[in-house]
Short mmCIF file of C-alpha atoms and ligand atoms in Angstrom, two decimals:
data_model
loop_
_atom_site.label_atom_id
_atom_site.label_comp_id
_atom_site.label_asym_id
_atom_site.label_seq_id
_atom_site.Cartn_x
_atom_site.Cartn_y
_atom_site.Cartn_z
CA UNK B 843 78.54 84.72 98.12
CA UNK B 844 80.62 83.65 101.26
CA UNK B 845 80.27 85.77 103.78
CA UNK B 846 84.27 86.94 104.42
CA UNK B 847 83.62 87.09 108.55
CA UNK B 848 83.02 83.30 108.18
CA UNK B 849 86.21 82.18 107.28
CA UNK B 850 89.16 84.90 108.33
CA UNK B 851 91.62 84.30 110.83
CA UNK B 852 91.18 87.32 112.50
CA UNK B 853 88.16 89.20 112.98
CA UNK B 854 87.26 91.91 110.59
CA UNK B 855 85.22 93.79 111.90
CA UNK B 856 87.69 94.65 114.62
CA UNK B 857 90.50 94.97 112.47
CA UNK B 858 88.30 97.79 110.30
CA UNK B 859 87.60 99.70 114.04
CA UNK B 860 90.94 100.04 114.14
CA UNK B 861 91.46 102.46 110.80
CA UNK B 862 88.96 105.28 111.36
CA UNK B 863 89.20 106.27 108.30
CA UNK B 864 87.56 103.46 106.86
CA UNK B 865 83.89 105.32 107.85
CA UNK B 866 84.43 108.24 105.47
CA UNK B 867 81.95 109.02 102.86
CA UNK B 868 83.42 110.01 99.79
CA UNK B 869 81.22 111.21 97.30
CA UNK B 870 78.32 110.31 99.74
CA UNK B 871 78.95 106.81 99.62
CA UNK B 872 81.07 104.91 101.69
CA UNK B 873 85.05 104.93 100.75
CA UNK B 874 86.56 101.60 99.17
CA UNK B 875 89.79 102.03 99.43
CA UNK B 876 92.16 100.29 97.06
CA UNK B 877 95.33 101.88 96.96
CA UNK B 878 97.20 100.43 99.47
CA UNK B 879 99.95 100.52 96.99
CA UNK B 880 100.79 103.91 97.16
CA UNK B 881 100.18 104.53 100.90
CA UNK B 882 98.34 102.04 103.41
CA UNK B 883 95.99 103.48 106.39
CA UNK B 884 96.97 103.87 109.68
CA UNK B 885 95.49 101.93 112.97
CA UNK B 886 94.26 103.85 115.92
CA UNK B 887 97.56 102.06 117.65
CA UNK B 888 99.62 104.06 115.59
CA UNK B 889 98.09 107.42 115.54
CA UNK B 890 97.78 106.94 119.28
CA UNK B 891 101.44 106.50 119.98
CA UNK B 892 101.80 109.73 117.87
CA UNK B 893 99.54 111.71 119.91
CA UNK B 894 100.94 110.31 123.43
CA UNK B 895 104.38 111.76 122.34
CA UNK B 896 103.80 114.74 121.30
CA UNK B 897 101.20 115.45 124.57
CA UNK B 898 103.54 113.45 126.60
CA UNK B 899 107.17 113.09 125.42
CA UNK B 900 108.05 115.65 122.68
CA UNK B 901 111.37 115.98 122.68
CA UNK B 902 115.06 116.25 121.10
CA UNK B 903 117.01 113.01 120.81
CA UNK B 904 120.75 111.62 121.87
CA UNK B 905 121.95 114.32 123.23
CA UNK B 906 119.58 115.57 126.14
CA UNK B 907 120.27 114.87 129.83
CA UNK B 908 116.48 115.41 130.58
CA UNK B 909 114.11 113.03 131.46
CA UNK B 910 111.82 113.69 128.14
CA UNK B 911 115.12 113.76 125.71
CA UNK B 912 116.07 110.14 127.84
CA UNK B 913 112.36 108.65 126.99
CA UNK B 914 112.34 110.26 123.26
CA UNK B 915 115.83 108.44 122.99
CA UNK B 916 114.60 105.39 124.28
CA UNK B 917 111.53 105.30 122.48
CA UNK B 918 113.36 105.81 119.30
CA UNK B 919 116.03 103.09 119.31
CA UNK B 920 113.64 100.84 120.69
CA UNK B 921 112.03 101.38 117.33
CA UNK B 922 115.33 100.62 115.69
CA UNK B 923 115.61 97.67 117.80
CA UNK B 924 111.97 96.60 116.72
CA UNK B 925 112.63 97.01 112.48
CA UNK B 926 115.83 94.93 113.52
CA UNK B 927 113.65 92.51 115.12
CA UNK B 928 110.79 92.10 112.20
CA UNK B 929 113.21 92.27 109.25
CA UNK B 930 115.40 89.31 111.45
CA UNK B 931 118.90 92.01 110.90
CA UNK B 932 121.44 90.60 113.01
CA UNK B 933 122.41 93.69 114.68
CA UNK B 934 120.36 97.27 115.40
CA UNK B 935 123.47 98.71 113.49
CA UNK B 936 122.68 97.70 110.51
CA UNK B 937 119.15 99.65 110.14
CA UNK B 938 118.94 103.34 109.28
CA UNK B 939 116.14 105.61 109.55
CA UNK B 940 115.56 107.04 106.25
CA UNK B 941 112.46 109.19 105.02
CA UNK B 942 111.67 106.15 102.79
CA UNK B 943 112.43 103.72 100.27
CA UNK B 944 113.43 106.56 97.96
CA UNK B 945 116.23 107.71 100.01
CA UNK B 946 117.30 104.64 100.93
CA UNK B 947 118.01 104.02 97.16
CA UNK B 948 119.38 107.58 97.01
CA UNK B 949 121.98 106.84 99.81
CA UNK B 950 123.32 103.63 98.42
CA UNK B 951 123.23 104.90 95.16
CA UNK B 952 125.82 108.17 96.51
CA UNK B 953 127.64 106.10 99.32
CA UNK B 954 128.39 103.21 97.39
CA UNK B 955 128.58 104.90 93.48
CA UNK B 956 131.29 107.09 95.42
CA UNK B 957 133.41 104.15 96.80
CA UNK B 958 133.08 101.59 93.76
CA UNK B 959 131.37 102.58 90.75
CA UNK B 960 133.89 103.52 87.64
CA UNK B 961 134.07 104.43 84.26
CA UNK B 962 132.66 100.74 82.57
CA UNK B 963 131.07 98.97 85.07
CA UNK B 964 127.54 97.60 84.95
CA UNK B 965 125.09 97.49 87.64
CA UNK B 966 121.87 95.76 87.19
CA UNK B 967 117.92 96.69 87.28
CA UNK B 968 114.56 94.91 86.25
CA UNK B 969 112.28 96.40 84.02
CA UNK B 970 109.64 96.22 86.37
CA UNK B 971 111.78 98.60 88.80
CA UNK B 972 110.00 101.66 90.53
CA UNK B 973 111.45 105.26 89.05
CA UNK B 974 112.83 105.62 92.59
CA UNK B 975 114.86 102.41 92.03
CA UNK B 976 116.25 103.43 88.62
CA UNK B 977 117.06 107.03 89.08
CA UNK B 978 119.73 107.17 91.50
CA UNK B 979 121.41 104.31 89.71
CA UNK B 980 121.18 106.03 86.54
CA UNK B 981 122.81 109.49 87.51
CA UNK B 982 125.17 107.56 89.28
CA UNK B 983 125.83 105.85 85.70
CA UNK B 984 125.79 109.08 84.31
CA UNK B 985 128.24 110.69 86.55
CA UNK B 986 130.75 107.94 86.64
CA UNK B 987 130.68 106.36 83.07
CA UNK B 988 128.94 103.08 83.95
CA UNK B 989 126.41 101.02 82.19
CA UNK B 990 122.97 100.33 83.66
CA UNK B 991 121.95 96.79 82.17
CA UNK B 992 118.26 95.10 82.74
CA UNK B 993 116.59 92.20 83.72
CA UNK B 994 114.02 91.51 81.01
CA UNK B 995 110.70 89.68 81.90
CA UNK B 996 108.23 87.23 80.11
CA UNK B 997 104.80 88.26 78.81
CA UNK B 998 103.42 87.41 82.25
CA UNK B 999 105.56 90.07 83.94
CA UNK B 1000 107.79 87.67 85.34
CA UNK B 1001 111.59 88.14 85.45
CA UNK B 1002 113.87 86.25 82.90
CA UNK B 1003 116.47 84.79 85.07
CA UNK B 1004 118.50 83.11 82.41
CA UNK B 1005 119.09 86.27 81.11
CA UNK B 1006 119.62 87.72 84.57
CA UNK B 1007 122.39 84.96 84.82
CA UNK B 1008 123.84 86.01 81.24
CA UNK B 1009 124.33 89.80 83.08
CA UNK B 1010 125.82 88.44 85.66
CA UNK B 1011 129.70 89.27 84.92
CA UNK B 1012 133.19 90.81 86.45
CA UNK B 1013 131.84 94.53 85.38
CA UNK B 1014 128.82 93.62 87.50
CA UNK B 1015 129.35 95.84 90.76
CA UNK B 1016 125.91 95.64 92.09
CA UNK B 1017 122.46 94.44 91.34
CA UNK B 1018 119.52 96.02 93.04
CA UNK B 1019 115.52 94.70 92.01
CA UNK B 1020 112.14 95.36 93.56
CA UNK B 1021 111.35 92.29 96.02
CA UNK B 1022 107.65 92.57 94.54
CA UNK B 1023 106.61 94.93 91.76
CA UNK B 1024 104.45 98.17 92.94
CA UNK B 1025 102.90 97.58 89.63
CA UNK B 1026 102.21 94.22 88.68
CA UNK B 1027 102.27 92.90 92.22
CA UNK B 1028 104.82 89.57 90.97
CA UNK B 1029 107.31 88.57 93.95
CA UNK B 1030 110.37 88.03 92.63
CA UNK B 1031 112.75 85.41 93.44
CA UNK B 1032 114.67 87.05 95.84
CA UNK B 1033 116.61 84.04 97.16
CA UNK B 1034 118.13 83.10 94.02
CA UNK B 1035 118.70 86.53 92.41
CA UNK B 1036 121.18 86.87 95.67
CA UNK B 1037 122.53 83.38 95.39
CA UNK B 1038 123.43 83.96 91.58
CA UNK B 1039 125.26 87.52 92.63
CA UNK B 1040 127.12 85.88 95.31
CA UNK B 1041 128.80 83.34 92.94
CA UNK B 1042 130.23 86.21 91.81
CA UNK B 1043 130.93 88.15 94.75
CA UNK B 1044 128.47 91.24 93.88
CA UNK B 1045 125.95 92.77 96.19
CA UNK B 1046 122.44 92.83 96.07
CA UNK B 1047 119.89 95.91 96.78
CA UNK B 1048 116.58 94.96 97.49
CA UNK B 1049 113.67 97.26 97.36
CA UNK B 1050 111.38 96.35 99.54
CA UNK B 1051 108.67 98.65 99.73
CA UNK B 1052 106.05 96.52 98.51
CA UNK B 1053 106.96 93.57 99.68
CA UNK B 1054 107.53 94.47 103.10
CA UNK B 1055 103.48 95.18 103.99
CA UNK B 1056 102.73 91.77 102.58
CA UNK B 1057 105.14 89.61 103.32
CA UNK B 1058 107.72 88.01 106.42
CA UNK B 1059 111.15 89.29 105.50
CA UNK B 1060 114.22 87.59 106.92
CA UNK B 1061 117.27 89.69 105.41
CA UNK B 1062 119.74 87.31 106.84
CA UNK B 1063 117.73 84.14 104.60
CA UNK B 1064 117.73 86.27 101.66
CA UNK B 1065 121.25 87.15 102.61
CA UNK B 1066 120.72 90.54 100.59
CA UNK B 1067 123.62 93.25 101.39
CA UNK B 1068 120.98 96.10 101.04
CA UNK B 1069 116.93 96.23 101.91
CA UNK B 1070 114.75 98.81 102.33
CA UNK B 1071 111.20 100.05 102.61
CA UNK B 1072 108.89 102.84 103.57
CA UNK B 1073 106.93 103.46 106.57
CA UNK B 1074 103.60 104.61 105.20
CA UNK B 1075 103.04 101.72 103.08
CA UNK B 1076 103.21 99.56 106.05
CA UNK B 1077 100.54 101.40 108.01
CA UNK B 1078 103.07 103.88 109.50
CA UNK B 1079 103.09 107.90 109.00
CA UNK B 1080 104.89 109.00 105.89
CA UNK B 1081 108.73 110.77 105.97
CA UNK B 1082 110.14 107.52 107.96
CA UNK B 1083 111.47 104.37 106.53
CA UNK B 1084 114.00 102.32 106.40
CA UNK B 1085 117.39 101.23 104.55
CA UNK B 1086 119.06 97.61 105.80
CA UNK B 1087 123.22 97.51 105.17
CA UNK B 1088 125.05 94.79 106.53
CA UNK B 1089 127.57 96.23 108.98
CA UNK B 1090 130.30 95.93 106.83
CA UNK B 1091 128.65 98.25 104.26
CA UNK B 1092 127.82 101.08 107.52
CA UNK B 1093 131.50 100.79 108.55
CA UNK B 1094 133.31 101.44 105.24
CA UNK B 1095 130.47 104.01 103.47
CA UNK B 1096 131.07 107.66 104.07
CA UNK B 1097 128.23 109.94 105.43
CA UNK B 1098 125.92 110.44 102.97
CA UNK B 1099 124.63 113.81 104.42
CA UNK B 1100 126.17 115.27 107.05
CA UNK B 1101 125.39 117.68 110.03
CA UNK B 1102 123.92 117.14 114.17
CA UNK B 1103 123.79 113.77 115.00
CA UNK B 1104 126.56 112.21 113.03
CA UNK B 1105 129.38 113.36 114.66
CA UNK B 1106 132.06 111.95 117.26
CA UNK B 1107 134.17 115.57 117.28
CA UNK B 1108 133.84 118.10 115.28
CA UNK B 1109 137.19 121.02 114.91
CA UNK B 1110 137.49 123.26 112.21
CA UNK B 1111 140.28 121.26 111.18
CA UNK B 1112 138.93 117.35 111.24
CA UNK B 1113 135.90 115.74 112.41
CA UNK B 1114 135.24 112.37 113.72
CA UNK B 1115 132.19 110.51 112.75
CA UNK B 1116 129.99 108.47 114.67
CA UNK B 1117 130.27 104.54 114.27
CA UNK B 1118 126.90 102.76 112.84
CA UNK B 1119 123.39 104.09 111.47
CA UNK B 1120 123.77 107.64 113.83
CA UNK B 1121 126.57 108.28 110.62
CA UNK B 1122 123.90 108.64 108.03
CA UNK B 1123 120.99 110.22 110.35
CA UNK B 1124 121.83 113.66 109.99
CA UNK B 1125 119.90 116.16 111.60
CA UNK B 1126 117.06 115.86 114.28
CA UNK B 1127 115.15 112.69 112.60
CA UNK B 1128 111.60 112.05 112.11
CA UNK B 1129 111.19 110.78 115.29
CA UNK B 1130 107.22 110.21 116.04
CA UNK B 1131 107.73 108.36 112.69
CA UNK B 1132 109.75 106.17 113.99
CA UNK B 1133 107.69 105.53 116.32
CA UNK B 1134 104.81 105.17 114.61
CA UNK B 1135 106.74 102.91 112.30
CA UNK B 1136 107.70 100.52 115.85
CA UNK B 1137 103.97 100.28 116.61
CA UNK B 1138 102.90 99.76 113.03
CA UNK B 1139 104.73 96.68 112.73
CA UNK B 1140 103.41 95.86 116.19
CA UNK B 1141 100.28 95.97 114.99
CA UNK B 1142 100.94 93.65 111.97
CA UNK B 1143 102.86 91.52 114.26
CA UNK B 1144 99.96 90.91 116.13
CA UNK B 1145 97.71 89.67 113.49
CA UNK B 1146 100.57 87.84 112.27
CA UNK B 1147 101.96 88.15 108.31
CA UNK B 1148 101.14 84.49 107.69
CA UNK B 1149 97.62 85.37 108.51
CA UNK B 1150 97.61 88.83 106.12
CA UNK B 1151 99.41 87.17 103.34
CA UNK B 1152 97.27 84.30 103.16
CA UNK B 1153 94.03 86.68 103.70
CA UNK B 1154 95.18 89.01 101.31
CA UNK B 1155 95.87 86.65 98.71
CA UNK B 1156 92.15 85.22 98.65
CA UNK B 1157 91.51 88.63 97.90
CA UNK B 1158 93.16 88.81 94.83
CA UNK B 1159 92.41 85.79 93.79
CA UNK B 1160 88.88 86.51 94.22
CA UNK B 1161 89.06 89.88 92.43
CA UNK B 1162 90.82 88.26 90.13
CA UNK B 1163 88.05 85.65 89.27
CA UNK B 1164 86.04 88.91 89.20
CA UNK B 1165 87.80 90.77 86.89
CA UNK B 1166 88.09 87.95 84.22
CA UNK B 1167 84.30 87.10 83.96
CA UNK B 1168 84.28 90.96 82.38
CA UNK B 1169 84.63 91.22 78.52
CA UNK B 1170 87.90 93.49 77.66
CA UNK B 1171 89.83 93.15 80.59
CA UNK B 1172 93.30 92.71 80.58
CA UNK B 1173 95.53 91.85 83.20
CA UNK B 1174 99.03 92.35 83.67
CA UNK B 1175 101.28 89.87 85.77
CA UNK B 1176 98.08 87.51 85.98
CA UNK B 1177 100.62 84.95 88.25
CA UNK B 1178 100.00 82.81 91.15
CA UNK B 1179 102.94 84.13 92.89
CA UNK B 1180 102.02 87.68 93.26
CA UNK B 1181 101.63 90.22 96.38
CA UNK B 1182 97.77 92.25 96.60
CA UNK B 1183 98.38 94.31 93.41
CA UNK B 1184 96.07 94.13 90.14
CA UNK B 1185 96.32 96.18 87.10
CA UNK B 1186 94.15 96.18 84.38
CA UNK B 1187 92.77 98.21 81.40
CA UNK B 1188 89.50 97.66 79.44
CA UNK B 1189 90.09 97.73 75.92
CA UNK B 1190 89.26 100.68 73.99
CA UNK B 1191 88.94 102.83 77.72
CA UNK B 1192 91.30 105.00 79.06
CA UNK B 1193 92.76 104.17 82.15
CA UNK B 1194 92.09 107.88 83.83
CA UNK B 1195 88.80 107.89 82.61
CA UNK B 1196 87.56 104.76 84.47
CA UNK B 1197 89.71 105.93 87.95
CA UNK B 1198 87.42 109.08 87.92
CA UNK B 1199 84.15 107.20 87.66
CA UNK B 1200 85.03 104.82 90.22
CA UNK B 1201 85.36 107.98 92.74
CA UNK B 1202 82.33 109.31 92.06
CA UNK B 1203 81.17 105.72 93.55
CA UNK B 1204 83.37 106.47 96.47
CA UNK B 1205 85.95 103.69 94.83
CA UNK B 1206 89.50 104.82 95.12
CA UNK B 1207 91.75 103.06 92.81
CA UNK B 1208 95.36 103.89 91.67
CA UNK B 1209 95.60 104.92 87.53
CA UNK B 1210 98.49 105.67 85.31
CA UNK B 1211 101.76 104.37 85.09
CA UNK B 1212 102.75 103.51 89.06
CA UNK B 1213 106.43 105.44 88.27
CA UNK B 1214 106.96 102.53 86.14
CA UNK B 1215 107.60 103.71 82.44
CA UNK B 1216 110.09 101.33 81.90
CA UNK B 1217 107.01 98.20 82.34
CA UNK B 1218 104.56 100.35 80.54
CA UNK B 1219 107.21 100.61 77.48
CA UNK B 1220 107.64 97.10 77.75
CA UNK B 1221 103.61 96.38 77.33
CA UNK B 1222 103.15 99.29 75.30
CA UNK B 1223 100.41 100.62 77.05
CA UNK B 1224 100.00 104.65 78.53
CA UNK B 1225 99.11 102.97 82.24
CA UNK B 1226 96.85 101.02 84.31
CA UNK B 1227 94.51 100.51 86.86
CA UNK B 1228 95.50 99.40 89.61
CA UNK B 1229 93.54 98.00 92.80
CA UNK B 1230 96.01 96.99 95.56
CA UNK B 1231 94.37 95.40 98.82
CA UNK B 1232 95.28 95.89 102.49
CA UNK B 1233 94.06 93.16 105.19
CA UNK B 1234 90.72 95.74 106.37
CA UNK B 1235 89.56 95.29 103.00
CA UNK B 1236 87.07 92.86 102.22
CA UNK B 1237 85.20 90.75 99.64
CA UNK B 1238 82.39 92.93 99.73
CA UNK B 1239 84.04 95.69 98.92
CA UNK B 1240 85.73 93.65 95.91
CA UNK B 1241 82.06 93.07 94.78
CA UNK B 1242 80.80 96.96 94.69
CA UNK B 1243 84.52 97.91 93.05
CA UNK B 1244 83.28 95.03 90.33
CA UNK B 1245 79.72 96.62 90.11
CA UNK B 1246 81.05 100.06 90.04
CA UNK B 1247 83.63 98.75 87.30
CA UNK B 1248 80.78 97.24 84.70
CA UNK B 1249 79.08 100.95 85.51
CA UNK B 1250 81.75 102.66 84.48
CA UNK B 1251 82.63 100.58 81.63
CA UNK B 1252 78.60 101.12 80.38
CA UNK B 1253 79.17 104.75 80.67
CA UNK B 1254 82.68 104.49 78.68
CA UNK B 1255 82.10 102.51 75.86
N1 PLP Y 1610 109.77 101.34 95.22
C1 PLP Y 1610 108.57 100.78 95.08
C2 PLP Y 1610 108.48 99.35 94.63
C3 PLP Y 1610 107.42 101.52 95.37
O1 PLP Y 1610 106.22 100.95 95.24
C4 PLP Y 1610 107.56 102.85 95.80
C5 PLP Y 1610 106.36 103.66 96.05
O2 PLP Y 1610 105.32 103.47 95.47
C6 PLP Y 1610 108.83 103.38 95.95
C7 PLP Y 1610 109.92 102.60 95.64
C8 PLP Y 1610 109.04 104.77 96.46
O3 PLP Y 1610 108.60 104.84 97.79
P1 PLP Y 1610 108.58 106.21 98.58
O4 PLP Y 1610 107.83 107.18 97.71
O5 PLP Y 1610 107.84 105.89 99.84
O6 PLP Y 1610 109.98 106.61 98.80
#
C-alpha cells in the first residue's frame, strides 16, 4: 500500500491536528469518521474564532453605537463579504444568511411561489433531490395549483437531460436541482441545466450543499439565479448558511419573515423595509456562525479546493476499487464524475444492520435513505450505506472501514 503522506499536496498530518476531534475513541478504538455528508468537522481555526468572540466581542449587531456592537458588525459583514468572495457573487447584496440550505429552499420557495407561481404552472426537480429540496416546492404546488414535474436519471444515477429538455416549456416557472447528490455523490451538469432554462427565460435554484465542501463554485459561470448551502457541511458550526439571489431577485421578493433587523421605518400604519439581504435577516442572526462560516472557508481557501477535490477524489476512487473486490456489493452512481459520496448495500444485508457493526469498530458511516425517498423508489431499495470523505481522512482509514466491512459482512450473512 502507498503510504497517503507520500503523495498529498498538503500535509496530513497537520491538516488532522487541526480537527481535534479526530483523536476520539469511540467504542475504544479510534473514530473513522465517514459522514462528512451529513455534517463535516470543524478546524481549531474555526472553533477558535468562536471562542475569541464570545470572550472578546459578544455582542448585538447593526444597530449599536458601541465599540463591541461596531466590531460584531464588522466581523459579520466581513463574513458576508467573504461567502461573496468564495462563491465569486458579484455583489455582498446578493448573499443572505440563512440557518442552512433548508431555509434557503424554504425562502425561495415562499418569496418567489408568492410572486409567480399559479394555478398550472410547472416547476422542475430531479429525482435525486434532497427532501429539503422537494418539500417547499411541493406545498408551494399544493397551495397554488401547480405541477411539480421531474428530471428522471439513468441506471447509473445520472440525470436524463433529454428529458430535462422535453420539461423545459412556457408553464416552466422555475427549475431548482441539487449541484451534486447528498446521496449518490454524481455532480450534475450545472452549466447546461442553466443554459437550457435560460433559452427559455426561467430561473434556476441550485442546491448546493454538497457541492459546495467539494468543489470551486463561481455563481456568476454557472449563471444560476438562486444557490445555496449550509455552513456545517463545510466545516462551519451548524444554524448558519447561506442562500445566493441575484440582486434583481432581493429587490423585487417580499420579506420572507419579518421583525428587528429588516426594517427602514416602522409606524403602526406602514413600514419601510430595508434594501438588500438585511430584508430577509430577521431577528438578531446567528452571528458567531457567521463567523465561523468566514473562517471555515478560510481555512479551505488555504489548502486550496483544487487540492481537496483532487485529494478527495483519489479517495473514492480508491474506496471504490475497495469496495468492488467484495462479493455482493452494489454501488449506486458508480460514475467518474462524482463528489466524495459512496453508497452501497450487500446483498441479502440490511443496510442498518451493517452501520451498527461498523460503530462498534469505531467506524461511523451514514445508513438509510439520506432524505432521499424519491432515489430509493427509483432503485427500489429501503436505503444505503453511505461513506462520504472529508480531506483529514485518509487511505488508511479507507482500509480498516474495508476490514471492518468484510467483518461485519461475516457476522451478517
Ligand atoms: N440538500 C442536500 C443536497 C443535502 O445534502 C442536505 C443535507 O444533508 C440538505 C439539502 C439539507 O441541509 P440542512 O439540513 O443543512 O438544511
Amino acid at each position: 500500500m502507498q503510504n497517503i503522506l507520500q503523495h498529498t499536496a498538503f500535509n496530513i498530518v497537520e491538516v488532522r491536528e487541526d480537527f481535534p476531534i479526530l483523536k476520539t475513541l469511540v467504542n475504544n478504538k479510534p473514530l473513522i469518521y465517514f459522514d462528512n455528508g451529513a455534517t463535516a468537522q470543524k478546524p481549531k481555526q474555526v472553533l477558535d474564532v468562536i471562542i475569541k468572540y464570545y470572550t472578546e466581542e459578544n455582542s448585538n449587531i447593526h444597530r449599536g453605537v458601541h465599540t463591541l456592537s461596531q466590531k460584531a458588525t464588522i466581523h459579520y459583514e466581513l463574513a458576508r463579504e467573504i461567502v461573496k468572495k468564495h462563491i465569486k457573487a458579484s455583489s455582498v447584496n446578493e448573499i443572505i444568511f440563512t440557518r442552512g440550505t433548508t431555509e434557503s429552499v424554504n425562502l425561495v420557495a415562499h418569496c418567489f411561489g408568492k410572486l409567480f407561481i399559479n394555478k398550472g404552472d410547472e416547476i422542475i426537480l430531479s429525482v435525486m433531490e434532497h427532501h429539503s429540496n422537494i418539500l417547499p416546492w411541493q406545498i408551494l404546488c399544493e397551495e397554488r395549483g401547480a405541477v411539480l414535474k421531474v428530471i428522471p436519471i439513468n441506471e447509473k444515477g445520472e440525470l436524463n437531460l433529454n428529458e430535462y429538455k422535453k420539461l423545459l416549456s412556457a408553464k416552466t416557472k422555475l427549475v431548482s436541482v441539487s449541484h451534486v447528490s447528498n446521496t449518490l455523490g454524481v455532480i450534475n451538469d450545472m452549466k447546461e441545466i442553466c443554459a437550457l432554462a435560460k433559452q427559455k427565460n426561467i430561473p434556476v435554484f441550485i442546491d448546493g450543499a454538497q457541492a459546495i465542501p467539494h468543489m470551486a463554485v463561481d455563481v456568476q459561470d454557472l449563471d444560476c439565479d438562486f444557490y445555496c448551502f449550509s455552513g456545517h457541511k463545510v466545516y462551519a458550526p451548524t444554524g448558519i448558511g447561506v442562500l445566493y439571489a441575484k440582486e434583481k431577485w432581493i429587490e423585487i421578493f417580499k420579506p420572507y419573515q419579518v421583525g428587528g433587523g429588516t426594517i427602514k421605518t416602522v409606524s403602526f400604519e406602514k413600514t419601510e423595509y430595508a434594501d438588500g439581504p438585511l430584508k430577509f435577516e430577521a431577528g438578531t442572526p446567528n452571528i458567531e456562525g457567521a463567523i465561523g462560516l468566514a473562517a471555515a472557508l478560510n481555512y479551505i481557501n488555504e489548502i486550496g479546493l483544487e487540492t481537496i477535490s483532487a485529494y478527495e477524489h483519489e479517495l473514492t476512487q480508491y474506496a471504490t476499487q475497495k469496495l468492488k473486490q467484495l462479493t455482493n456489493v452494489i454501488i449506486y452512481g458508480d460514475v467518474a464524475n462524482k463528489a466524495s459520496v459512496i453508497s452501497f448495500n450487500v446483498k441479502g444485508i440490511h443496510p442498518f444492520d451493517v452501520g451498527t457493526l461498523l460503530d462498534k469498530q469505531g467506524i461511523a458511516v451514514r445508513t438509510g435513505h439520506h432524505c432521499t425517498q424519491p432515489l430509493m423508489q427509483y432503485f427500489n431499495i429501503p436505503g444505503t450505506i453511505r461513506a462520504s470523505f472529508a480531506f483529514y481522512n485518509t487511505k488508511e482509514e479507507i482500509d480498516v472501514f474495508i476490514l471492518g466491512l468484510e467483518k461485519a459482512i461475516k457476522m451478517l450473512s
